[in-house]
């Protein structure tokens, strides 16, 4: 039985710096406003992914995706269950899907690889075009939630950033910032699998213990410790690959410790995401003297090759050699207050919002 109304969360106002309580607002919509047309399906959203990049998506600036408009449902990755299908739809009731439920048609035309990004939007229900969703079935050792983490955009970012951009080789020294986060913790594990010496950087002693004790990194460093710079120099020496999730002073420190032909993978720069006037980078001339390479990347550019990475990571989940951690916040209404946790470091592992239990669909049509 469907409800009379459902909830969506829309962008109310663009923040200047930090996300504020009134950045987003909740809207109650009448359920009968949802019309399922040809080649469409109605999806009940179960989980949403919260990602640092969302701060960029609500900034009115040129980027790899168009900004979310004021009044639009907040874009996000997510999972859901098909609860009703339109004529000609390739889906069946009960299918577990990820898709571009909240995205405008224009966004999909411009960025078709987003289909593989699991985009749902901050909504309890959505009508989605068939082309904007993928049916998923978790491989052995995995759950559907893994498609928001190691088997989804997060995992693809870690895999292609490390292997294709970083070109990591066995015996090299890999340094990872944001190491206890979703992307970083997988980069650390893939780095160990590739035979590298891995040093992870995180913001609390507990996160450092998890990295060393459970994920097997060679050394984890707390960047909030007063002795961090000295600890970094002692533990790292010089590095071959720096996988950067945070930018700022940690990037500058890494740039001062490059081996010849080092690779700096610019995955993200979370330390500057809420900064209205981000600063430039100091120490970039080390890139010249060490003949190093610094390259940014966007995961969607590797969409054609995702299957290779999914297969490898799924094998690691199945044999237990790849571990993942989730930080689950209950309730769609808590998504706006949960998002800032990413910028304060309050999340431990992949941050997701649970919107609903998977509905039990009795008859598969
Ligand atoms: P995480 O799970 O890593 O969460 C963010 C973490 O960043 C926090 O837990 C916090 O951990 C750390 N952090 C926050 N502020 C700072 C700061 N000022 N200095 C240092 N660390 C900080 O998020 P994700 O794994 O989802 O994302 C990691 C990075 O990957 C982000 O930069 C994101 O934008 C990027 N990304 C890039 C993609 C691409 O295509 N290039 C695709 C997907 C993600 P702590 O307690 O350790 O401070």
Coordinates of C-alpha atoms and ligand atoms in Angstrom, one line a residue:
X1 CA 0.0 0.0 0.0
X2 CA 1.4 3.4 -0.9
X3 CA 1.3 6.4 1.4
X4 CA -0.8 9.5 0.7
X5 CA 2.3 11.8 0.9
X6 CA 6.1 11.4 0.8
X7 CA 9.1 13.6 1.6
X8 CA 11.7 15.2 -0.6
X9 CA 14.6 17.5 0.5
X10 CA 15.4 20.4 -1.8
X11 CA 18.2 23.0 -1.9
X12 CA 16.8 26.1 -0.3
X13 CA 19.8 28.5 -0.3
X14 CA 23.4 28.2 -1.4
X15 CA 25.8 28.4 1.6
X16 CA 28.7 30.8 1.5
X17 CA 30.9 28.6 3.6
X18 CA 29.7 25.7 5.9
X19 CA 26.4 24.0 5.2
X20 CA 23.8 25.5 7.6
X21 CA 20.5 24.2 9.0
X22 CA 18.6 26.3 6.4
X23 CA 20.6 25.3 3.4
X24 CA 18.1 22.6 2.7
X25 CA 14.3 22.3 3.3
X26 CA 11.9 19.4 3.5
X27 CA 8.9 19.3 1.2
X28 CA 5.8 17.1 1.5
X29 CA 4.5 15.9 -1.8
X30 CA 1.2 14.2 -2.7
X31 CA 1.8 10.6 -3.8
X32 CA -0.6 10.9 -6.6
X33 CA 1.6 13.6 -8.2
X34 CA 3.9 10.7 -9.2
X35 CA 3.0 9.4 -12.7
X36 CA 4.8 6.4 -14.1
X37 CA 5.0 6.7 -17.8
X38 CA 6.3 4.5 -20.6
X39 CA 9.7 2.9 -20.0
X40 CA 9.7 4.3 -16.4
X41 CA 9.5 2.8 -13.0
X42 CA 8.5 4.0 -9.5
X43 CA 11.3 3.4 -7.0
X44 CA 11.1 3.4 -3.2
X45 CA 14.5 4.7 -2.0
X46 CA 16.2 2.7 0.7
X47 CA 19.7 4.2 1.2
X48 CA 21.4 7.4 0.1
X49 CA 25.1 8.0 -0.2
X50 CA 26.5 11.2 1.3
X51 CA 29.6 12.4 -0.5
X52 CA 32.0 15.3 0.1
X53 CA 31.5 16.4 -3.5
X54 CA 27.9 17.4 -2.7
X55 CA 29.3 20.7 -1.3
X56 CA 30.5 21.4 -4.8
X57 CA 27.2 20.3 -6.4
X58 CA 25.4 23.1 -4.6
X59 CA 28.0 25.8 -5.6
X60 CA 26.9 27.8 -8.6
X61 CA 30.1 27.3 -10.6
X62 CA 31.5 25.5 -13.6
X63 CA 32.4 21.9 -12.7
X64 CA 32.1 18.4 -14.0
X65 CA 28.3 18.4 -13.3
X66 CA 25.8 21.3 -13.5
X67 CA 25.0 22.8 -10.0
X68 CA 21.8 21.6 -8.2
X69 CA 19.3 24.5 -8.7
X70 CA 17.5 26.3 -5.9
X71 CA 14.3 24.4 -5.2
X72 CA 15.6 21.2 -6.9
X73 CA 15.7 17.8 -5.0
X74 CA 19.3 17.4 -3.7
X75 CA 21.2 15.1 -6.0
X76 CA 22.8 12.0 -4.4
X77 CA 23.7 8.4 -5.0
X78 CA 21.3 5.8 -3.7
X79 CA 19.6 2.5 -3.7
X80 CA 16.0 1.6 -4.1
X81 CA 13.4 -1.0 -4.9
X82 CA 11.1 -0.9 -7.9
X83 CA 7.5 -0.8 -6.5
X84 CA 5.6 -0.1 -9.7
X85 CA 6.4 -0.2 -13.4
X86 CA 5.2 1.7 -16.5
X87 CA 4.3 0.2 -19.9
X88 CA 7.4 -1.3 -21.6
X89 CA 9.7 -0.9 -18.6
X90 CA 12.5 -3.4 -18.5
X91 CA 12.3 -3.6 -14.7
X92 CA 10.0 -5.8 -12.5
X93 CA 8.5 -5.0 -9.2
X94 CA 10.9 -6.0 -6.5
X95 CA 14.1 -5.3 -8.5
X96 CA 16.9 -3.8 -6.5
X97 CA 18.2 -0.8 -8.4
X98 CA 20.5 2.1 -8.3
X99 CA 20.0 5.0 -10.6
X100 CA 19.7 8.6 -11.5
X101 CA 16.3 9.0 -9.9
X102 CA 16.6 12.7 -9.0
X103 CA 18.5 13.9 -12.0
X104 CA 17.1 16.1 -14.8
X105 CA 17.0 14.7 -18.3
X106 CA 19.5 17.3 -19.4
X107 CA 22.0 16.1 -16.9
X108 CA 21.6 12.6 -18.1
X109 CA 22.1 13.5 -21.7
X110 CA 25.2 15.5 -20.9
X111 CA 26.7 12.9 -18.5
X112 CA 25.5 9.5 -19.5
X113 CA 28.2 7.8 -17.4
X114 CA 26.4 9.1 -14.4
X115 CA 24.0 6.2 -14.8
X116 CA 26.8 4.1 -13.2
X117 CA 27.1 6.6 -10.4
X118 CA 24.1 5.4 -8.4
X119 CA 22.3 8.8 -8.3
X120 CA 19.0 8.9 -6.4
X121 CA 18.3 12.3 -4.9
X122 CA 17.1 13.1 -1.4
X123 CA 13.6 11.7 -1.8
X124 CA 11.5 8.8 -0.4
X125 CA 10.0 7.9 -3.8
X126 CA 11.0 8.8 -7.4
X127 CA 9.8 8.1 -10.9
X128 CA 12.9 7.2 -13.0
X129 CA 13.5 6.4 -16.6
X130 CA 14.7 2.9 -17.3
X131 CA 17.9 4.3 -18.9
X132 CA 18.8 6.1 -15.6
X133 CA 18.8 3.0 -13.5
X134 CA 20.7 -0.3 -13.2
X135 CA 19.5 -3.5 -11.6
X136 CA 21.9 -4.8 -9.0
X137 CA 22.4 -8.2 -7.5
X138 CA 25.1 -8.4 -4.8
X139 CA 27.9 -10.9 -5.5
X140 CA 28.9 -13.5 -2.8
X141 CA 30.2 -11.8 0.3
X142 CA 28.6 -8.5 -0.5
X143 CA 25.3 -6.7 0.3
X144 CA 23.3 -4.2 -1.7
X145 CA 24.9 -1.5 0.5
X146 CA 28.3 -2.3 -0.9
X147 CA 27.1 -0.7 -4.2
X148 CA 27.2 2.7 -2.4
X149 CA 30.8 2.0 -1.3
X150 CA 33.4 -0.4 -2.5
X151 CA 31.4 -1.7 -5.5
X152 CA 30.1 1.8 -6.4
X153 CA 31.5 5.2 -7.1
X154 CA 33.7 5.2 -4.0
X155 CA 35.3 1.9 -5.0
X156 CA 35.8 3.0 -8.6
X157 CA 37.4 6.2 -7.4
X158 CA 39.9 4.3 -5.2
X159 CA 40.7 1.7 -7.9
X160 CA 41.1 4.0 -10.9
X161 CA 42.8 6.8 -9.0
X162 CA 45.4 4.5 -7.5
X163 CA 46.0 2.2 -10.5
X164 CA 45.4 4.3 -13.6
X165 CA 46.4 7.8 -12.3
X166 CA 48.8 6.8 -9.6
X167 CA 50.4 3.9 -11.5
X168 CA 51.4 2.3 -8.2
X169 CA 54.0 -0.5 -8.4
X170 CA 55.1 -3.1 -5.9
X171 CA 57.8 -2.0 -3.5
X172 CA 56.8 1.7 -3.8
X173 CA 55.8 4.0 -0.9
X174 CA 52.2 5.1 -1.0
X175 CA 50.8 7.9 1.2
X176 CA 47.1 8.3 1.5
X177 CA 45.3 11.2 3.1
X178 CA 41.7 10.9 4.3
X179 CA 42.8 7.3 4.9
X180 CA 40.1 6.2 7.2
X181 CA 37.3 7.5 4.9
X182 CA 35.4 5.6 2.3
X183 CA 37.7 6.2 -0.6
X184 CA 40.9 6.4 1.4
X185 CA 40.4 3.1 3.3
X186 CA 40.0 1.2 0.1
X187 CA 43.0 2.9 -1.5
X188 CA 45.1 1.8 1.6
X189 CA 43.9 -1.8 1.1
X190 CA 44.4 -1.9 -2.6
X191 CA 47.9 -0.4 -2.0
X192 CA 48.8 -3.2 0.3
X193 CA 47.4 -5.8 -2.2
X194 CA 49.7 -4.2 -4.8
X195 CA 52.7 -4.8 -2.6
X196 CA 53.4 -1.2 -1.6
X197 CA 54.5 0.2 1.7
X198 CA 51.4 2.2 2.8
X199 CA 51.2 5.1 5.2
X200 CA 47.7 6.4 6.0
X201 CA 46.8 9.8 7.4
X202 CA 43.6 10.3 9.5
X203 CA 42.2 12.7 12.1
X204 CA 41.8 10.6 15.3
X205 CA 43.8 7.9 17.3
X206 CA 40.8 5.5 16.8
X207 CA 40.9 5.9 13.1
X208 CA 44.6 5.3 13.1
X209 CA 44.3 2.2 15.2
X210 CA 41.6 0.8 12.7
X211 CA 44.0 1.5 9.8
X212 CA 46.9 -0.3 11.4
X213 CA 45.0 -3.0 13.3
X214 CA 42.3 -4.0 10.9
X215 CA 43.4 -2.8 7.4
X216 CA 47.1 -3.6 7.8
X217 CA 48.6 -0.3 6.8
X218 CA 52.3 -0.1 7.7
X219 CA 51.9 3.2 9.6
X220 CA 48.9 5.5 10.3
X221 CA 49.6 9.1 11.3
X222 CA 47.2 11.5 13.1
X223 CA 47.4 14.8 11.3
X224 CA 46.0 16.6 14.3
X225 CA 48.9 15.5 16.5
X226 CA 51.4 18.4 17.4
X227 CA 54.2 16.1 16.2
X228 CA 52.6 15.3 12.8
X229 CA 55.1 16.9 10.5
X230 CA 58.0 15.2 12.3
X231 CA 56.0 11.9 12.4
X232 CA 55.4 12.2 8.6
X233 CA 59.1 12.8 7.8
X234 CA 60.2 9.9 10.0
X235 CA 57.5 7.4 8.8
X236 CA 57.4 8.3 5.1
X237 CA 60.9 9.3 4.3
X238 CA 60.2 10.0 0.6
X239 CA 57.1 8.8 -1.3
X240 CA 56.4 7.5 -4.8
X241 CA 52.6 7.9 -4.8
X242 CA 50.6 10.4 -2.8
X243 CA 46.8 9.8 -3.1
X244 CA 45.3 13.1 -2.0
X245 CA 41.8 13.4 -0.7
X246 CA 42.2 16.6 1.4
X247 CA 44.6 19.2 -0.2
X248 CA 45.8 22.0 1.9
X249 CA 48.8 21.7 4.3
X250 CA 49.0 17.9 4.1
X251 CA 49.4 18.2 0.3
X252 CA 52.1 20.7 0.7
X253 CA 53.9 18.5 3.2
X254 CA 53.7 15.6 0.8
X255 CA 55.0 17.7 -2.1
X256 CA 58.1 18.4 0.0
X257 CA 58.8 14.6 0.3
X258 CA 58.7 13.4 -3.3
X259 CA 60.9 10.7 -4.8
X260 CA 62.0 11.2 -8.3
X261 CA 59.1 10.5 -10.8
X262 CA 56.6 10.5 -7.9
X263 CA 52.9 10.6 -8.9
X264 CA 50.4 12.9 -7.0
X265 CA 46.8 11.7 -7.5
X266 CA 44.5 14.7 -7.0
X267 CA 41.3 12.9 -6.0
X268 CA 39.8 15.6 -3.8
X269 CA 40.6 18.5 -1.5
X270 CA 38.1 18.3 1.3
X271 CA 40.0 20.8 3.5
X272 CA 38.9 23.6 1.1
X273 CA 35.4 22.5 0.2
X274 CA 33.7 25.0 2.6
X275 CA 36.3 27.7 2.1
X276 CA 34.8 30.7 0.1
X277 CA 38.4 31.7 -0.9
X278 CA 40.5 28.6 -1.2
X279 CA 44.3 29.2 -1.2
X280 CA 46.8 28.1 -3.8
X281 CA 49.5 25.4 -3.2
X282 CA 52.9 26.0 -1.9
X283 CA 55.9 23.8 -2.8
X284 CA 54.8 22.9 -6.3
X285 CA 58.3 23.5 -7.7
X286 CA 59.3 20.2 -6.1
X287 CA 57.3 18.7 -8.9
X288 CA 59.8 20.2 -11.3
X289 CA 62.9 19.2 -9.4
X290 CA 61.7 15.6 -8.8
X291 CA 60.3 15.2 -12.4
X292 CA 57.0 14.3 -10.6
X293 CA 53.5 14.2 -12.1
X294 CA 50.4 15.7 -10.5
X295 CA 47.0 14.7 -12.0
X296 CA 43.4 15.3 -11.2
X297 CA 40.7 12.8 -12.3
X298 CA 37.0 12.3 -12.2
X299 CA 35.8 8.8 -11.7
X300 CA 33.0 8.9 -14.3
X301 CA 35.7 9.0 -17.0
X302 CA 36.4 5.4 -16.3
X303 CA 32.8 4.2 -16.6
X304 CA 33.5 1.9 -19.5
X305 CA 36.1 0.0 -17.4
X306 CA 34.1 -0.2 -14.1
X307 CA 33.4 -3.9 -14.6
X308 CA 37.1 -4.8 -14.2
X309 CA 37.3 -3.0 -10.9
X310 CA 34.0 -4.4 -9.6
X311 CA 35.2 -8.0 -10.3
X312 CA 38.5 -7.5 -8.5
X313 CA 37.0 -5.7 -5.5
X314 CA 34.1 -8.2 -5.3
X315 CA 36.6 -11.0 -5.1
X316 CA 38.3 -9.2 -2.2
X317 CA 35.0 -8.8 -0.4
X318 CA 34.2 -12.5 -0.9
X319 CA 37.6 -13.8 0.4
X320 CA 37.6 -11.2 3.3
X321 CA 40.8 -9.5 2.0
X322 CA 38.9 -6.2 1.5
X323 CA 37.0 -4.8 4.4
X324 CA 34.5 -1.9 4.5
X325 CA 32.8 0.1 7.2
X326 CA 29.6 2.0 7.1
X327 CA 28.3 4.9 9.2
X328 CA 24.6 4.7 8.9
X329 CA 22.4 7.7 9.8
X330 CA 18.7 6.8 10.1
X331 CA 16.0 8.9 8.3
X332 CA 15.9 11.1 5.2
X333 CA 15.1 14.1 7.5
X334 CA 18.6 13.7 9.0
X335 CA 20.5 13.9 5.6
X336 CA 21.1 17.7 5.8
X337 CA 22.6 17.5 9.3
X338 CA 24.5 14.3 8.5
X339 CA 26.3 15.8 5.4
X340 CA 28.5 18.2 7.4
X341 CA 29.9 15.2 9.3
X342 CA 32.1 14.6 6.3
X343 CA 33.8 17.9 6.7
X344 CA 34.2 17.6 10.5
X345 CA 35.5 14.0 10.3
X346 CA 32.6 12.8 12.5
X347 CA 32.0 9.9 10.1
X348 CA 33.8 6.6 10.5
X349 CA 33.6 4.7 7.2
X350 CA 31.2 5.3 4.3
X351 CA 28.5 7.7 5.3
X352 CA 25.0 6.7 4.2
X353 CA 21.4 7.6 5.1
X354 CA 18.9 4.9 5.6
X355 CA 15.6 6.1 4.1
X356 CA 13.5 3.0 4.5
X357 CA 13.6 -0.8 4.9
X358 CA 13.5 -2.8 1.7
X359 CA 9.8 -3.2 1.0
X360 CA 8.6 -6.8 0.8
X361 CA 7.2 -7.2 -2.7
X362 CA 5.1 -10.3 -2.7
X363 CA 4.5 -10.8 -6.4
X364 CA 7.1 -10.2 -9.0
X365 CA 5.4 -9.2 -12.2
Ligands
LIG1 P1 35.3 10.3 3.5 O1 34.5 9.1 3.9 O2 36.8 10.2 3.4 O3 34.9 11.5 4.5 C1 35.6 12.6 4.5 C2 36.8 12.6 5.5 O4 37.7 13.6 5.2 C3 36.3 12.9 7.0 O5 35.9 11.7 7.6 C4 37.6 13.4 7.6 O6 38.3 12.4 8.2 C5 38.4 14.0 6.4 N1 38.5 15.4 6.5 C6 37.6 16.3 6.6 N2 38.1 17.6 6.6 C7 39.4 17.4 6.6 C8 40.5 18.3 6.6 N3 40.3 19.7 6.7 N4 41.8 17.8 6.5 C9 42.0 16.5 6.5 N5 41.0 15.6 6.4 C10 39.7 16.0 6.5 O7 34.8 10.8 2.1 P2 34.9 10.0 0.7 O8 35.7 8.8 0.9 O9 33.6 9.9 0.1 O10 35.7 11.1 -0.2 C11 37.1 11.2 0.0 C12 37.6 12.2 -1.1 O11 37.4 11.7 -2.4 C13 36.9 13.6 -1.1 O12 37.8 14.6 -1.3 C14 36.0 13.5 -2.3 O13 35.6 14.7 -2.8 C15 36.9 12.7 -3.2 N6 36.2 12.0 -4.3 C16 36.7 12.2 -5.6 C17 36.1 11.6 -6.7 C18 36.7 11.8 -8.0 O14 36.1 11.4 -9.0 N7 37.8 12.5 -8.1 C19 34.9 10.7 -6.5 C20 34.5 10.5 -5.2 C21 35.1 11.1 -4.1 P3 39.4 12.7 9.4 O15 38.7 12.4 10.7 O16 40.5 11.8 9.1 O17 39.7 14.2 9.3

